[in-house]
Amino acid sequence: MNTAASETAPDNPIDVVEQILSRRAYEPERRSQNEVVTEIQGRWNDMLLFFSWEEKMHCLHLSCLINIEDRQPDHNKIFELLALINDDLWVGHFSYWTEQKMPVFRHSLFYNPSSRDFPAQLVNAMDIAIRECERLYPIFNVVMTKGLEPKQALYPLLLDTLGQA
């Protein structure tokens, strides 16, 4: 057996996720060896952060579920909104979890256990996911609960505002 190869065998990055979540005072729930989830209080509503480790691909998947239930019988507007939103995202993407009828932000990170940058990359990805979900919550909300047209709902994002009301 090659001892050098066994020394560089990948650790499970879910352990890193749990450490980061605990440091941030979130309560991680380890669902399995390769999954952890936590609920976080957002500005508008609670969000669910979910992490899943795919060992064969050396990839950690992050999902941030936005707690808005789609009340529209026709899902065309939500899919149009997703396309418009994803067009401007640099990191990750939004999709629609049909089973729960809720939008979800998704992003994956390749994991190299010898990289010291992974925890910082993970924190950045988590922050981006939370920030994007917070930023777009009102837009998803008016489309999914009131049936507003996606382009009309996105209009406020085009405005540069100064100060705070």
Coordinates of C-alpha atoms in Angstrom, one line a residue:
M1 CA 0.0 0.0 0.0
N2 CA 1.3 3.4 -0.9
T3 CA 1.4 5.4 2.4
A4 CA 1.7 8.7 0.6
A5 CA -1.6 8.1 -1.1
S6 CA -3.3 7.1 2.1
E7 CA -2.1 10.3 3.8
T8 CA -3.7 12.5 1.2
A9 CA -7.0 10.6 1.1
P10 CA -9.8 13.2 1.2
D11 CA -11.4 13.9 4.5
N12 CA -15.2 14.5 4.5
P13 CA -15.8 18.3 4.0
I14 CA -19.1 17.9 5.9
D15 CA -16.9 18.1 9.0
V16 CA -15.6 21.5 7.9
V17 CA -19.1 22.6 7.2
E18 CA -20.2 21.7 10.7
Q19 CA -17.3 23.6 12.2
I20 CA -18.1 26.7 10.3
L21 CA -21.8 26.5 11.1
S22 CA -21.1 26.0 14.8
R23 CA -18.7 29.0 14.8
R24 CA -21.5 31.1 13.3
A25 CA -23.9 30.0 16.1
Y26 CA -26.0 28.0 13.7
E27 CA -27.3 24.6 14.8
P28 CA -26.1 22.0 12.3
E29 CA -28.1 18.8 12.0
R30 CA -26.0 15.9 10.7
R31 CA -28.5 13.9 8.7
S32 CA -26.0 11.3 7.5
Q33 CA -22.2 11.0 7.0
N34 CA -22.5 13.1 3.9
E35 CA -25.2 15.6 4.7
V36 CA -25.8 18.4 7.1
V37 CA -28.5 21.0 7.3
T38 CA -29.2 24.1 9.3
E39 CA -32.0 26.6 9.5
I40 CA -31.1 30.3 9.6
Q41 CA -33.2 33.3 10.3
G42 CA -33.3 35.6 7.3
R43 CA -34.4 39.2 7.0
W44 CA -37.7 38.2 5.4
N45 CA -38.1 34.6 6.5
D46 CA -36.2 31.5 7.6
M47 CA -34.0 29.7 5.1
L48 CA -32.6 26.2 5.1
L49 CA -28.9 25.7 4.3
F50 CA -28.3 22.1 3.1
F51 CA -24.8 20.6 2.3
S52 CA -24.2 17.3 0.6
W53 CA -20.8 15.6 -0.1
E54 CA -20.4 13.6 -3.3
E55 CA -17.3 11.6 -2.6
K56 CA -16.8 10.2 -6.1
M57 CA -16.8 13.6 -7.7
H58 CA -15.0 15.3 -4.8
C59 CA -17.7 17.9 -4.8
L60 CA -19.6 19.6 -2.0
H61 CA -23.1 20.8 -2.9
L62 CA -24.7 23.8 -1.1
S63 CA -28.4 24.6 -1.4
C64 CA -30.2 27.5 0.3
L65 CA -34.0 26.9 0.3
I66 CA -36.1 30.1 0.3
N67 CA -39.3 29.5 2.4
I68 CA -41.9 30.8 0.0
E69 CA -44.6 28.5 -1.2
D70 CA -45.7 29.0 -4.8
R71 CA -49.4 29.8 -4.8
Q72 CA -49.7 30.1 -8.6
P73 CA -51.3 27.3 -10.5
D74 CA -49.2 28.1 -13.6
H75 CA -45.4 27.8 -13.0
N76 CA -44.4 29.5 -16.2
K77 CA -43.8 32.8 -14.4
I78 CA -41.4 31.3 -11.9
F79 CA -39.5 29.6 -14.6
E80 CA -39.3 32.8 -16.6
L81 CA -38.1 34.6 -13.4
L82 CA -35.4 31.9 -12.8
A83 CA -34.1 32.4 -16.3
L84 CA -33.9 36.2 -15.9
I85 CA -32.3 36.0 -12.5
N86 CA -29.7 33.3 -13.5
D87 CA -28.7 35.3 -16.5
D88 CA -27.1 37.9 -14.1
L89 CA -25.6 35.5 -11.5
W90 CA -21.8 35.0 -11.5
V91 CA -21.8 32.3 -8.8
G92 CA -24.4 29.5 -8.3
H93 CA -27.9 29.5 -9.8
F94 CA -31.5 29.4 -8.7
S95 CA -33.8 26.5 -9.4
Y96 CA -37.2 25.4 -8.4
W97 CA -37.8 22.5 -6.0
T98 CA -41.0 21.2 -7.5
E99 CA -41.7 18.8 -4.6
Q100 CA -41.7 21.7 -2.1
K101 CA -42.9 24.4 -4.5
M102 CA -40.0 26.7 -3.4
P103 CA -37.0 28.4 -5.0
V104 CA -33.6 27.2 -4.1
F105 CA -30.1 28.6 -4.6
R106 CA -27.5 26.0 -5.6
H107 CA -23.8 26.0 -5.9
S108 CA -21.1 23.3 -5.8
L109 CA -17.4 23.4 -4.7
F110 CA -14.8 21.0 -5.7
Y111 CA -12.9 19.8 -2.6
N112 CA -9.2 19.3 -2.4
P113 CA -8.3 18.3 1.1
S114 CA -4.7 19.6 0.7
S115 CA -6.0 23.1 -0.1
R116 CA -6.0 25.5 2.8
D117 CA -8.3 27.8 0.9
F118 CA -11.4 25.5 1.1
P119 CA -12.8 26.8 4.4
A120 CA -12.6 30.4 3.1
Q121 CA -14.2 29.4 -0.3
L122 CA -17.0 27.6 1.6
V123 CA -17.7 30.7 3.8
N124 CA -17.7 32.9 0.7
A125 CA -20.2 30.5 -1.1
M126 CA -22.4 30.4 2.0
D127 CA -22.4 34.2 2.3
I128 CA -23.2 34.6 -1.4
A129 CA -26.1 32.1 -1.2
I130 CA -27.6 33.8 1.8
R131 CA -27.1 37.3 0.3
E132 CA -28.7 36.3 -3.0
C133 CA -31.6 34.7 -1.3
E134 CA -32.2 37.7 0.9
R135 CA -31.8 40.1 -2.1
L136 CA -34.3 38.2 -4.3
Y137 CA -36.8 37.1 -1.7
P138 CA -39.2 40.1 -2.3
I139 CA -39.0 39.4 -6.1
F140 CA -39.8 35.7 -5.7
N141 CA -42.5 36.5 -3.2
V142 CA -44.5 38.9 -5.5
V143 CA -44.2 36.5 -8.5
M144 CA -45.1 33.3 -6.5
T145 CA -47.8 34.7 -4.2
K146 CA -49.3 37.6 -6.2
G147 CA -48.6 36.5 -9.8
L148 CA -46.7 39.6 -10.7
E149 CA -45.0 39.4 -14.1
P150 CA -41.3 38.6 -13.7
K151 CA -39.9 41.6 -15.6
Q152 CA -42.1 43.9 -13.6
A153 CA -41.0 42.2 -10.3
L154 CA -37.3 42.6 -11.3
Y155 CA -37.7 46.3 -12.1
P156 CA -36.7 47.5 -8.5
L157 CA -33.4 45.7 -8.9
L158 CA -32.5 48.0 -11.8
L159 CA -32.8 51.1 -9.6
D160 CA -29.8 52.5 -7.7
T161 CA -31.1 53.6 -4.3
L162 CA -29.3 55.9 -1.9
G163 CA -29.8 55.7 1.9
Q164 CA -32.4 53.7 3.7
A165 CA -36.1 54.4 4.3

